[in-house]
mmCIF file of C-alpha atoms in Angstrom:
data_model
loop_
_atom_site.group_PDB
_atom_site.id
_atom_site.type_symbol
_atom_site.label_atom_id
_atom_site.label_comp_id
_atom_site.label_asym_id
_atom_site.label_seq_id
_atom_site.Cartn_x
_atom_site.Cartn_y
_atom_site.Cartn_z
ATOM 1 C CA MET A 1 10.307 67.121 9.391
ATOM 2 C CA HIS A 2 13.943 66.570 10.902
ATOM 3 C CA GLY A 3 14.388 63.471 9.256
ATOM 4 C CA TYR A 4 13.664 65.227 5.833
ATOM 5 C CA GLY A 5 15.154 68.620 6.285
ATOM 6 C CA GLN A 6 18.864 67.701 6.961
ATOM 7 C CA VAL A 7 18.986 65.787 3.833
ATOM 8 C CA ILE A 8 17.481 68.634 1.681
ATOM 9 C CA THR A 9 19.725 70.980 3.255
ATOM 10 C CA ALA A 10 22.756 68.923 2.360
ATOM 11 C CA TYR A 11 21.467 68.407 -1.218
ATOM 12 C CA LEU A 12 21.291 72.128 -1.706
ATOM 13 C CA GLU A 13 24.642 72.626 -0.590
ATOM 14 C CA HIS A 14 25.581 70.010 -3.264
ATOM 15 C CA LEU A 15 23.664 72.065 -5.841
ATOM 16 C CA ARG A 16 25.314 75.472 -4.839
ATOM 17 C CA HIS A 17 28.786 74.396 -4.058
ATOM 18 C CA VAL A 18 29.527 71.359 -6.365
ATOM 19 C CA ARG A 19 27.128 71.652 -9.310
ATOM 20 C CA ARG A 20 27.231 75.585 -8.919
ATOM 21 C CA VAL A 21 23.610 75.835 -10.185
ATOM 22 C CA SER A 22 22.128 79.488 -9.967
ATOM 23 C CA SER A 23 20.538 80.731 -6.674
ATOM 24 C CA HIS A 24 16.966 80.987 -8.583
ATOM 25 C CA THR A 25 17.388 76.852 -9.045
ATOM 26 C CA VAL A 26 18.378 76.221 -5.629
ATOM 27 C CA ALA A 27 15.237 78.038 -4.539
ATOM 28 C CA ALA A 28 13.197 76.083 -6.989
ATOM 29 C CA TYR A 29 14.457 72.821 -5.608
ATOM 30 C CA ARG A 30 14.115 74.081 -2.005
ATOM 31 C CA ARG A 31 10.601 74.795 -2.447
ATOM 32 C CA ASP A 32 9.622 71.737 -4.327
ATOM 33 C CA LEU A 33 11.504 69.491 -1.787
ATOM 34 C CA ASP A 34 9.997 71.481 1.335
ATOM 35 C CA ALA A 35 6.789 71.263 -0.032
ATOM 36 C CA ALA A 36 7.023 67.425 -0.753
ATOM 37 C CA ALA A 37 8.517 66.712 2.538
ATOM 38 C CA GLU A 38 5.806 68.420 4.536
ATOM 39 C CA THR A 39 3.250 66.664 2.722
ATOM 40 C CA LEU A 40 4.915 63.095 3.054
ATOM 41 C CA ALA A 41 5.403 63.491 6.481
ATOM 42 C CA ALA A 42 1.542 64.599 7.088
ATOM 43 C CA ARG A 43 0.840 61.200 5.398
ATOM 44 C CA GLY A 44 2.975 59.121 7.988
ATOM 45 C CA CYS A 45 6.363 58.805 6.111
ATOM 46 C CA PRO A 46 9.232 59.267 8.736
ATOM 47 C CA ASP A 47 11.939 60.087 6.166
ATOM 48 C CA TRP A 48 13.092 60.010 2.687
ATOM 49 C CA GLN A 49 13.934 56.272 3.005
ATOM 50 C CA ARG A 50 10.438 55.299 3.596
ATOM 51 C CA VAL A 51 8.815 56.990 0.804
ATOM 52 C CA SER A 52 7.597 54.551 -1.817
ATOM 53 C CA ALA A 53 6.602 55.275 -5.724
ATOM 54 C CA ALA A 54 3.027 54.917 -4.695
ATOM 55 C CA ASP A 55 3.522 57.806 -2.080
ATOM 56 C CA LEU A 56 5.085 59.799 -4.735
ATOM 57 C CA ARG A 57 2.301 59.302 -7.423
ATOM 58 C CA ASP A 58 -0.207 60.243 -4.506
ATOM 59 C CA LEU A 59 1.670 63.396 -3.822
ATOM 60 C CA LEU A 60 1.611 64.277 -7.458
ATOM 61 C CA ALA A 61 -2.223 63.349 -7.542
ATOM 62 C CA ALA A 62 -2.981 65.568 -4.794
ATOM 63 C CA ARG A 63 -1.235 68.374 -6.091
ATOM 64 C CA HIS A 64 -3.046 67.945 -9.198
ATOM 65 C CA ARG A 65 -6.414 68.050 -7.597
ATOM 66 C CA ALA A 66 -5.342 71.061 -5.992
ATOM 67 C CA GLY A 67 -4.883 72.766 -9.143
ATOM 68 C CA ALA A 68 -1.134 72.613 -9.557
ATOM 69 C CA LYS A 69 -0.331 73.346 -13.199
ATOM 70 C CA PRO A 70 1.091 70.499 -15.164
ATOM 71 C CA ALA A 71 4.536 72.248 -15.742
ATOM 72 C CA SER A 72 4.954 72.462 -11.757
ATOM 73 C CA LEU A 73 4.262 68.910 -11.630
ATOM 74 C CA ALA A 74 6.501 68.052 -14.191
ATOM 75 C CA ARG A 75 9.240 70.039 -12.332
ATOM 76 C CA LEU A 76 8.567 68.514 -8.982
ATOM 77 C CA ALA A 77 8.735 65.160 -10.268
ATOM 78 C CA SER A 78 12.078 65.837 -11.804
ATOM 79 C CA SER A 79 13.378 67.509 -8.977
ATOM 80 C CA LEU A 80 12.536 64.349 -6.745
ATOM 81 C CA ARG A 81 14.259 62.093 -9.279
ATOM 82 C CA SER A 82 17.345 64.169 -9.380
ATOM 83 C CA PHE A 83 17.331 64.363 -5.426
ATOM 84 C CA TYR A 84 17.058 60.535 -5.068
ATOM 85 C CA THR A 85 19.784 60.155 -7.746
ATOM 86 C CA TRP A 86 22.002 62.191 -5.524
ATOM 87 C CA GLN A 87 21.197 60.046 -2.360
ATOM 88 C CA MET A 88 21.819 57.047 -3.924
ATOM 89 C CA ARG A 89 25.185 58.378 -5.214
ATOM 90 C CA GLU A 90 25.891 59.525 -1.516
ATOM 91 C CA GLY A 91 24.722 56.161 -0.027
ATOM 92 C CA ARG A 92 21.864 57.863 1.593
ATOM 93 C CA ALA A 93 19.309 55.916 -0.212
ATOM 94 C CA GLU A 94 19.408 52.423 -1.851
ATOM 95 C CA ARG A 95 16.808 52.841 -4.117
ATOM 96 C CA ASN A 96 15.129 55.828 -6.241
ATOM 97 C CA PRO A 97 11.183 55.533 -5.866
ATOM 98 C CA ALA A 98 10.640 58.722 -8.370
ATOM 99 C CA GLN A 99 12.522 56.889 -10.913
ATOM 100 C CA ASP A 100 9.381 55.718 -12.755
ATOM 101 C CA VAL A 101 7.023 58.353 -11.395
ATOM 102 C CA ARG A 102 5.651 60.859 -14.007
ATOM 103 C CA ALA A 103 3.622 64.007 -13.345
ATOM 104 C CA PRO A 104 0.299 64.074 -15.351
ATOM 105 C CA LYS A 105 1.049 65.314 -19.192
ATOM 106 C CA LYS A 106 0.448 69.074 -20.031
ATOM 107 C CA PRO A 107 -2.520 68.972 -22.459
ATOM 108 C CA ALA A 108 -1.340 69.682 -25.969
ATOM 109 C CA HIS A 109 -2.574 73.415 -27.209
ATOM 110 C CA LEU A 110 -2.648 73.227 -30.961
ATOM 111 C CA PRO A 111 -2.442 76.598 -32.478
ATOM 112 C CA SER A 112 -5.615 78.034 -33.956
ATOM 113 C CA THR A 113 -6.289 77.467 -37.896
ATOM 114 C CA ILE A 114 -6.910 80.061 -40.351
ATOM 115 C CA ASP A 115 -10.179 80.045 -42.377
ATOM 116 C CA VAL A 116 -9.645 78.920 -45.798
ATOM 117 C CA ASP A 117 -10.971 82.159 -47.314
ATOM 118 C CA ASP A 118 -9.001 84.205 -45.113
ATOM 119 C CA LEU A 119 -6.157 82.121 -46.398
ATOM 120 C CA ALA A 120 -7.057 82.742 -50.222
ATOM 121 C CA GLY A 121 -7.331 86.338 -49.452
ATOM 122 C CA MET A 122 -3.859 86.421 -48.303
ATOM 123 C CA LEU A 123 -2.467 84.064 -51.185
ATOM 124 C CA ASP A 124 -4.325 85.267 -54.221
ATOM 125 C CA VAL A 125 -2.312 88.093 -55.055
ATOM 126 C CA GLU A 126 0.140 89.467 -57.729
ATOM 127 C CA PRO A 127 3.526 89.976 -55.960
ATOM 128 C CA ASP A 128 5.246 92.927 -57.303
ATOM 129 C CA ASP A 129 8.813 92.824 -56.833
ATOM 130 C CA THR A 130 11.880 89.905 -56.216
ATOM 131 C CA LEU A 131 11.226 89.941 -52.703
ATOM 132 C CA ALA A 132 7.312 89.716 -52.732
ATOM 133 C CA VAL A 133 7.722 86.674 -55.311
ATOM 134 C CA ARG A 134 9.861 84.977 -52.939
ATOM 135 C CA ASP A 135 7.543 85.579 -49.822
ATOM 136 C CA HIS A 136 4.544 84.597 -51.842
ATOM 137 C CA ALA A 137 6.308 81.206 -52.906
ATOM 138 C CA LEU A 138 7.607 80.533 -49.239
ATOM 139 C CA LEU A 139 3.716 81.047 -48.101
ATOM 140 C CA GLU A 140 2.432 78.682 -50.704
ATOM 141 C CA LEU A 141 4.932 76.172 -49.986
ATOM 142 C CA PHE A 142 4.156 76.174 -46.233
ATOM 143 C CA TYR A 143 0.587 76.002 -46.942
ATOM 144 C CA SER A 144 0.973 73.338 -49.616
ATOM 145 C CA ALA A 145 3.386 71.080 -47.740
ATOM 146 C CA GLY A 146 2.347 71.167 -44.174
ATOM 147 C CA ALA A 147 6.223 71.620 -43.669
ATOM 148 C CA ARG A 148 7.858 72.968 -40.528
ATOM 149 C CA LEU A 149 9.887 76.092 -40.663
ATOM 150 C CA ALA A 150 13.317 74.301 -40.078
ATOM 151 C CA GLU A 151 12.299 72.111 -42.789
ATOM 152 C CA VAL A 152 11.544 74.725 -45.233
ATOM 153 C CA ALA A 153 14.568 76.964 -44.134
ATOM 154 C CA GLY A 154 16.967 74.057 -44.988
ATOM 155 C CA MET A 155 15.684 73.404 -48.426
ATOM 156 C CA ASP A 156 18.030 73.450 -51.323
ATOM 157 C CA LEU A 157 17.166 73.791 -55.006
ATOM 158 C CA ALA A 158 18.006 70.082 -55.621
ATOM 159 C CA ASP A 159 15.084 69.179 -52.941
ATOM 160 C CA LEU A 160 12.431 70.458 -55.220
ATOM 161 C CA ASP A 161 10.939 68.613 -58.372
ATOM 162 C CA LEU A 162 8.154 70.752 -59.639
ATOM 163 C CA ALA A 163 7.595 68.443 -62.717
ATOM 164 C CA ALA A 164 6.581 65.879 -60.093
ATOM 165 C CA GLY A 165 5.029 67.941 -57.611
ATOM 166 C CA GLU A 166 7.070 66.846 -54.770
ATOM 167 C CA ALA A 167 9.913 68.340 -52.460
ATOM 168 C CA ARG A 168 12.223 66.260 -50.332
ATOM 169 C CA VAL A 169 12.467 67.664 -46.465
ATOM 170 C CA ILE A 170 14.462 66.812 -43.745
ATOM 171 C CA GLY A 171 12.333 66.330 -40.746
ATOM 172 C CA LYS A 172 13.202 66.003 -36.872
ATOM 173 C CA GLY A 173 15.460 63.411 -35.999
ATOM 174 C CA ASN A 174 17.216 63.810 -39.459
ATOM 175 C CA ARG A 175 14.241 61.912 -41.002
ATOM 176 C CA GLU A 176 13.752 62.553 -44.715
ATOM 177 C CA ARG A 177 10.291 62.583 -46.257
ATOM 178 C CA THR A 178 8.508 63.620 -49.584
ATOM 179 C CA VAL A 179 5.991 66.329 -49.291
ATOM 180 C CA PRO A 180 3.328 67.570 -51.987
ATOM 181 C CA VAL A 181 3.577 70.526 -53.810
ATOM 182 C CA GLY A 182 0.263 71.559 -55.169
ATOM 183 C CA SER A 183 -0.414 73.490 -58.328
ATOM 184 C CA ARG A 184 -0.549 76.762 -56.651
ATOM 185 C CA ALA A 185 2.518 76.204 -54.979
ATOM 186 C CA ARG A 186 4.260 75.208 -58.085
ATOM 187 C CA THR A 187 3.202 78.520 -60.050
ATOM 188 C CA ALA A 188 4.409 80.374 -57.198
ATOM 189 C CA LEU A 189 7.709 78.429 -56.788
ATOM 190 C CA SER A 190 8.352 78.553 -60.814
ATOM 191 C CA ARG A 191 8.271 82.407 -60.518
ATOM 192 C CA TRP A 192 10.504 82.523 -57.763
ATOM 193 C CA LEU A 193 13.126 80.299 -59.578
ATOM 194 C CA THR A 194 13.120 82.817 -62.587
ATOM 195 C CA GLU A 195 13.825 85.303 -59.993
ATOM 196 C CA ARG A 196 16.169 83.950 -57.667
ATOM 197 C CA GLY A 197 19.331 84.273 -59.786
ATOM 198 C CA ALA A 198 18.942 88.188 -59.095
ATOM 199 C CA LEU A 199 19.977 87.511 -55.255
ATOM 200 C CA ALA A 200 21.507 84.326 -55.033
ATOM 201 C CA GLY A 201 25.121 83.675 -55.089
ATOM 202 C CA VAL A 202 26.772 81.321 -57.657
ATOM 203 C CA ASP A 203 27.426 78.525 -55.306
ATOM 204 C CA GLU A 204 24.338 79.132 -52.930
ATOM 205 C CA PRO A 205 22.332 75.855 -52.731
ATOM 206 C CA ALA A 206 19.477 77.009 -50.692
ATOM 207 C CA LEU A 207 15.871 77.305 -52.256
ATOM 208 C CA PHE A 208 15.129 80.787 -50.345
ATOM 209 C CA VAL A 209 17.753 83.281 -50.201
ATOM 210 C CA SER A 210 17.959 86.584 -48.526
ATOM 211 C CA LYS A 211 18.838 89.927 -50.098
ATOM 212 C CA ARG A 212 22.433 89.035 -49.387
ATOM 213 C CA GLY A 213 22.258 86.121 -51.636
ATOM 214 C CA THR A 214 22.810 83.634 -48.656
ATOM 215 C CA ARG A 215 20.157 80.952 -47.057
ATOM 216 C CA LEU A 216 17.068 82.792 -45.515
ATOM 217 C CA SER A 217 17.134 82.295 -41.871
ATOM 218 C CA ARG A 218 14.285 81.012 -39.862
ATOM 219 C CA ARG A 219 14.126 84.333 -38.000
ATOM 220 C CA SER A 220 14.039 86.085 -41.154
ATOM 221 C CA ILE A 221 11.268 83.666 -42.745
ATOM 222 C CA GLY A 222 9.103 84.247 -39.516
ATOM 223 C CA LEU A 223 9.207 87.922 -39.656
ATOM 224 C CA ARG A 224 8.350 88.131 -43.472
ATOM 225 C CA MET A 225 5.236 85.871 -42.985
ATOM 226 C CA GLU A 226 4.082 88.472 -40.293
ATOM 227 C CA ARG A 227 4.594 91.326 -42.437
ATOM 228 C CA TRP A 228 3.066 89.807 -45.284
ATOM 229 C CA ALA A 229 0.087 88.921 -43.185
ATOM 230 C CA LEU A 230 -0.169 92.498 -41.940
ATOM 231 C CA SER A 231 0.048 94.017 -45.440
ATOM 232 C CA HIS A 232 -2.380 91.622 -46.895
ATOM 233 C CA GLY A 233 -5.199 92.175 -44.224
ATOM 234 C CA LEU A 234 -5.151 88.770 -42.511
ATOM 235 C CA PRO A 235 -7.053 89.059 -39.396
ATOM 236 C CA VAL A 236 -5.004 86.990 -37.194
ATOM 237 C CA HIS A 237 -1.302 86.616 -36.262
ATOM 238 C CA LEU A 238 0.480 84.510 -38.905
ATOM 239 C CA HIS A 239 3.400 82.052 -38.007
ATOM 240 C CA PRO A 240 4.816 78.817 -39.868
ATOM 241 C CA HIS A 241 3.124 76.459 -37.721
ATOM 242 C CA LYS A 242 -0.290 77.966 -37.826
ATOM 243 C CA LEU A 243 0.254 77.470 -41.742
ATOM 244 C CA ARG A 244 1.180 73.830 -40.776
ATOM 245 C CA HIS A 245 -1.731 73.295 -38.537
ATOM 246 C CA SER A 246 -4.253 74.752 -41.057
ATOM 247 C CA PHE A 247 -2.858 72.385 -43.940
ATOM 248 C CA ALA A 248 -3.741 69.550 -41.354
ATOM 249 C CA THR A 249 -6.985 70.715 -40.267
ATOM 250 C CA HIS A 250 -8.102 71.591 -43.740
ATOM 251 C CA LEU A 251 -7.378 68.348 -44.972
ATOM 252 C CA LEU A 252 -8.938 66.406 -42.420
ATOM 253 C CA GLU A 253 -12.058 68.300 -42.680
ATOM 254 C CA SER A 254 -12.205 67.227 -46.421
ATOM 255 C CA SER A 255 -10.769 63.854 -46.317
ATOM 256 C CA ALA A 256 -11.076 62.626 -42.977
ATOM 257 C CA ASP A 257 -8.156 60.597 -43.508
ATOM 258 C CA LEU A 258 -6.092 60.823 -40.461
ATOM 259 C CA ARG A 259 -3.268 58.237 -41.298
ATOM 260 C CA ALA A 260 -2.614 59.784 -44.378
ATOM 261 C CA VAL A 261 -2.271 63.558 -42.888
ATOM 262 C CA GLN A 262 -0.150 62.216 -40.046
ATOM 263 C CA GLU A 263 2.000 60.623 -42.846
ATOM 264 C CA LEU A 264 2.071 63.821 -44.701
ATOM 265 C CA LEU A 265 3.102 65.807 -41.586
ATOM 266 C CA GLY A 266 5.927 63.515 -40.689
ATOM 267 C CA HIS A 267 4.995 62.868 -37.249
ATOM 268 C CA ALA A 268 7.972 61.993 -35.300
ATOM 269 C CA ASN A 269 6.376 59.420 -32.749
ATOM 270 C CA ILE A 270 7.720 56.050 -33.881
ATOM 271 C CA SER A 271 4.547 54.365 -32.637
ATOM 272 C CA THR A 272 2.540 56.448 -34.935
ATOM 273 C CA THR A 273 4.591 56.129 -37.873
ATOM 274 C CA GLN A 274 4.824 52.440 -37.548
ATOM 275 C CA ILE A 275 1.263 52.269 -38.204
ATOM 276 C CA TYR A 276 1.473 53.871 -41.421
ATOM 277 C CA THR A 277 4.586 52.293 -43.048
ATOM 278 C CA HIS A 278 2.422 50.565 -45.420
ATOM 279 C CA LEU A 279 1.170 53.922 -47.072
ATOM 280 C CA ASP A 280 3.044 54.945 -49.877
ATOM 281 C CA PHE A 281 3.442 58.338 -51.427
ATOM 282 C CA ALA A 282 1.070 57.687 -54.378
ATOM 283 C CA HIS A 283 -1.826 57.168 -51.828
ATOM 284 C CA LEU A 284 -0.837 60.264 -49.805
ATOM 285 C CA ALA A 285 -0.706 62.292 -53.153
ATOM 286 C CA LYS A 286 -3.969 61.075 -54.080
ATOM 287 C CA VAL A 287 -5.571 62.369 -50.823
ATOM 288 C CA TYR A 288 -3.800 65.512 -51.168
ATOM 289 C CA ASP A 289 -4.987 66.105 -54.597
ATOM 290 C CA ALA A 290 -8.645 65.249 -53.806
ATOM 291 C CA ALA A 291 -8.734 67.381 -50.484
ATOM 292 C CA HIS A 292 -6.363 70.205 -50.202
ATOM 293 C CA PRO A 293 -8.046 73.691 -50.972
ATOM 294 C CA ARG A 294 -5.121 74.489 -53.218
ATOM 295 C CA ALA A 295 -3.764 71.438 -54.990
ATOM 296 C CA ARG A 296 -6.086 72.170 -57.868
ATOM 297 C CA GLY A 297 -8.184 74.866 -59.116
ATOM 298 C CA ARG A 298 -7.561 78.208 -61.205
ATOM 299 C CA ALA A 299 -3.937 77.583 -61.648
ATOM 300 C CA GLU A 300 -4.202 74.439 -63.787
ATOM 301 C CA ASP A 301 -6.370 76.716 -66.233
ATOM 302 C CA GLU A 302 -4.228 79.675 -66.129
#
């Protein structure tokens, strides 16, 4: 491995003394590059300059077949890209064969959903104080709108239109979208708005505020959600994204309209969102009203 080892040593010295990365990071690069060099040498590549993109893809594929985890493969691919970038800058290489080499994607692990009946048991309650009224409205909004934690935490009073059953949220990439607010959520939010003045500062724009009268933080929302689930007997751990995933799953189970659900969720993937640009909110609201378990029901009769 002489043709490989000297270059690795020089690169690690660069990381250590020029970039001043941590010893842990240097050790990780050493493991990745030493292992890659050993495999490549065994395949007949005499040095780093003779390595092709196909060689590196074969290397990652072999590691994948041997059981390497996607995260480890992604780190190896990243290490090789950075290593070759440095070699080109130092005049040690004329090309970067790792530039377009990507590791197998890590499979998406969606959070488990919450049973509709379990959710109903947790939400069909009568809150007995101001903070409980706020938390109940929070939970109903999360499940009604399928919103992200940051989106709900960032909502202002001006973003909510209860009469229309809509709310404006700012999603990833500062993209704005309209989300539905079902009848159960409207009832809970109306009650919160009557109580909000007891906590909120005069000039506070936030929809949800803390005991101090300022915007409720993301961390506080998560903690309050966990506490609510425990105190109301929910048999599973609760967090905002689990409600978002339950929202999507329950709608898909009822409507089978994947396009509408993706639009309602505000997916960031441009190739996905472009497919659904012809869907307007009226269509989405129709799907929502017909399918969401808390869009209609007893609240309309109470």
